[in-house]
Amino acid sequence: MEIRFDRALKHAFLLAALLLVHAPSVALQPVSDADPSGGQHDFDWEIGTWKTELRRLKSPLSGSDEWVEYAGTSVVRQVLDGRANLVELRVEGPAGRIEGASLRLYNPHTEQWNLNYASARNGTLSHPVYGGFRNGRGEFYGQEDFDGRAVLVRFVISQITRDSARFEQAFSDDGGRTWEANWIAIDTRVMESD
């Protein structure tokens, strides 16, 4: 039990160090007098329905490079008067089906978002990742339990245009020195028909 506590404490310190090292890259722009909402509207571009092409690493942190592919939709809605949004993900492929929801909440005091993913498969809520957008790129960091061990999580939103974006999740089991991508999604906006 003492060994597990020591290991958990070590991982907590590594996560804190990682967040401090990356804090400048995930910090939001300061709130200006012209925009009292700060980064509250960072995800406004994503509201709507998206076609999702997803690749998932079958066995993360195992040395495997076998990926499985899924296709489906993501629907993003504003909630709480725009202070949060809810993403509903539904994709399927030869490896099965993934259904989940992500609640993204904006904290105006810290000027950061926290992203919380819930899996419909097993009814679990992941640990949140925290961060924000800078120069058109979103970076979010946290810690997750994976196969009985604590790992660092990095979630990046990049290549953002009006009609497409790239999402990548990566794990690190060495305190953030190296990262292994395990979830890559490309979303393309579904245009409403007239």
PDB file of C-alpha atoms in Angstrom, residues 29-96:
ATOM      1  CA  GLN A  29      -5.151  35.290 -23.746  1.00  0.00           C
ATOM      2  CA  PRO A  30      -5.828  37.808 -20.965  1.00  0.00           C
ATOM      3  CA  VAL A  31      -9.364  39.029 -20.623  1.00  0.00           C
ATOM      4  CA  SER A  32      -9.689  42.445 -22.254  1.00  0.00           C
ATOM      5  CA  ASP A  33     -12.208  45.175 -21.549  1.00  0.00           C
ATOM      6  CA  ALA A  34     -13.597  44.634 -25.048  1.00  0.00           C
ATOM      7  CA  ASP A  35     -14.405  40.962 -24.404  1.00  0.00           C
ATOM      8  CA  PRO A  36     -15.491  40.371 -20.799  1.00  0.00           C
ATOM      9  CA  SER A  37     -16.192  36.680 -21.538  1.00  0.00           C
ATOM     10  CA  GLY A  38     -12.475  35.854 -21.910  1.00  0.00           C
ATOM     11  CA  GLY A  39     -12.084  32.442 -23.499  1.00  0.00           C
ATOM     12  CA  GLN A  40     -15.713  31.503 -22.942  1.00  0.00           C
ATOM     13  CA  HIS A  41     -16.291  31.454 -26.703  1.00  0.00           C
ATOM     14  CA  ASP A  42     -13.232  29.366 -27.621  1.00  0.00           C
ATOM     15  CA  PHE A  43     -15.404  26.444 -28.764  1.00  0.00           C
ATOM     16  CA  ASP A  44     -18.113  28.467 -30.549  1.00  0.00           C
ATOM     17  CA  TRP A  45     -16.653  27.456 -33.936  1.00  0.00           C
ATOM     18  CA  GLU A  46     -17.531  23.835 -33.143  1.00  0.00           C
ATOM     19  CA  ILE A  47     -21.259  24.195 -32.454  1.00  0.00           C
ATOM     20  CA  GLY A  48     -23.141  21.968 -34.908  1.00  0.00           C
ATOM     21  CA  THR A  49     -23.022  18.504 -36.442  1.00  0.00           C
ATOM     22  CA  TRP A  50     -19.788  16.921 -37.659  1.00  0.00           C
ATOM     23  CA  LYS A  51     -18.776  13.830 -39.614  1.00  0.00           C
ATOM     24  CA  THR A  52     -16.115  12.100 -37.501  1.00  0.00           C
ATOM     25  CA  GLU A  53     -13.360   9.846 -38.856  1.00  0.00           C
ATOM     26  CA  LEU A  54     -11.608   8.329 -35.850  1.00  0.00           C
ATOM     27  CA  ARG A  55      -8.516   6.152 -35.423  1.00  0.00           C
ATOM     28  CA  ARG A  56      -7.813   4.543 -32.046  1.00  0.00           C
ATOM     29  CA  LEU A  57      -4.642   2.741 -31.014  1.00  0.00           C
ATOM     30  CA  LYS A  58      -5.839  -0.723 -30.081  1.00  0.00           C
ATOM     31  CA  SER A  59      -3.405  -1.256 -27.179  1.00  0.00           C
ATOM     32  CA  PRO A  60      -1.889   2.005 -25.919  1.00  0.00           C
ATOM     33  CA  LEU A  61       1.484   1.981 -24.138  1.00  0.00           C
ATOM     34  CA  SER A  62       2.120  -1.634 -25.117  1.00  0.00           C
ATOM     35  CA  GLY A  63       4.507  -1.121 -28.032  1.00  0.00           C
ATOM     36  CA  SER A  64       1.746  -2.049 -30.486  1.00  0.00           C
ATOM     37  CA  ASP A  65       1.118   0.051 -33.579  1.00  0.00           C
ATOM     38  CA  GLU A  66      -2.226  -1.545 -34.503  1.00  0.00           C
ATOM     39  CA  TRP A  67      -4.916   1.064 -35.097  1.00  0.00           C
ATOM     40  CA  VAL A  68      -8.663   0.533 -35.484  1.00  0.00           C
ATOM     41  CA  GLU A  69     -10.908   2.878 -37.440  1.00  0.00           C
ATOM     42  CA  TYR A  70     -14.395   4.224 -36.822  1.00  0.00           C
ATOM     43  CA  ALA A  71     -16.754   6.619 -38.590  1.00  0.00           C
ATOM     44  CA  GLY A  72     -19.841   8.427 -37.411  1.00  0.00           C
ATOM     45  CA  THR A  73     -20.946  11.782 -36.036  1.00  0.00           C
ATOM     46  CA  SER A  74     -20.257  14.294 -33.304  1.00  0.00           C
ATOM     47  CA  VAL A  75     -22.928  16.796 -32.308  1.00  0.00           C
ATOM     48  CA  VAL A  76     -21.817  19.844 -30.302  1.00  0.00           C
ATOM     49  CA  ARG A  77     -24.333  22.003 -28.405  1.00  0.00           C
ATOM     50  CA  GLN A  78     -23.934  25.061 -26.217  1.00  0.00           C
ATOM     51  CA  VAL A  79     -25.252  24.699 -22.682  1.00  0.00           C
ATOM     52  CA  LEU A  80     -25.379  27.009 -19.651  1.00  0.00           C
ATOM     53  CA  ASP A  81     -25.749  30.124 -21.811  1.00  0.00           C
ATOM     54  CA  GLY A  82     -22.508  29.369 -23.664  1.00  0.00           C
ATOM     55  CA  ARG A  83     -20.354  28.857 -20.546  1.00  0.00           C
ATOM     56  CA  ALA A  84     -20.152  25.166 -21.445  1.00  0.00           C
ATOM     57  CA  ASN A  85     -20.799  22.814 -24.315  1.00  0.00           C
ATOM     58  CA  LEU A  86     -21.741  19.186 -24.690  1.00  0.00           C
ATOM     59  CA  VAL A  87     -20.338  16.871 -27.357  1.00  0.00           C
ATOM     60  CA  GLU A  88     -22.160  13.656 -28.237  1.00  0.00           C
ATOM     61  CA  LEU A  89     -19.938  11.174 -30.075  1.00  0.00           C
ATOM     62  CA  ARG A  90     -21.291   8.155 -31.963  1.00  0.00           C
ATOM     63  CA  VAL A  91     -18.909   6.186 -34.181  1.00  0.00           C
ATOM     64  CA  GLU A  92     -18.620   2.587 -35.275  1.00  0.00           C
ATOM     65  CA  GLY A  93     -16.275   0.357 -37.211  1.00  0.00           C
ATOM     66  CA  PRO A  94     -15.015  -3.220 -37.481  1.00  0.00           C
ATOM     67  CA  ALA A  95     -13.781  -3.085 -33.868  1.00  0.00           C
ATOM     68  CA  GLY A  96     -17.217  -2.092 -32.546  1.00  0.00           C
TER      69      GLY A  96
END
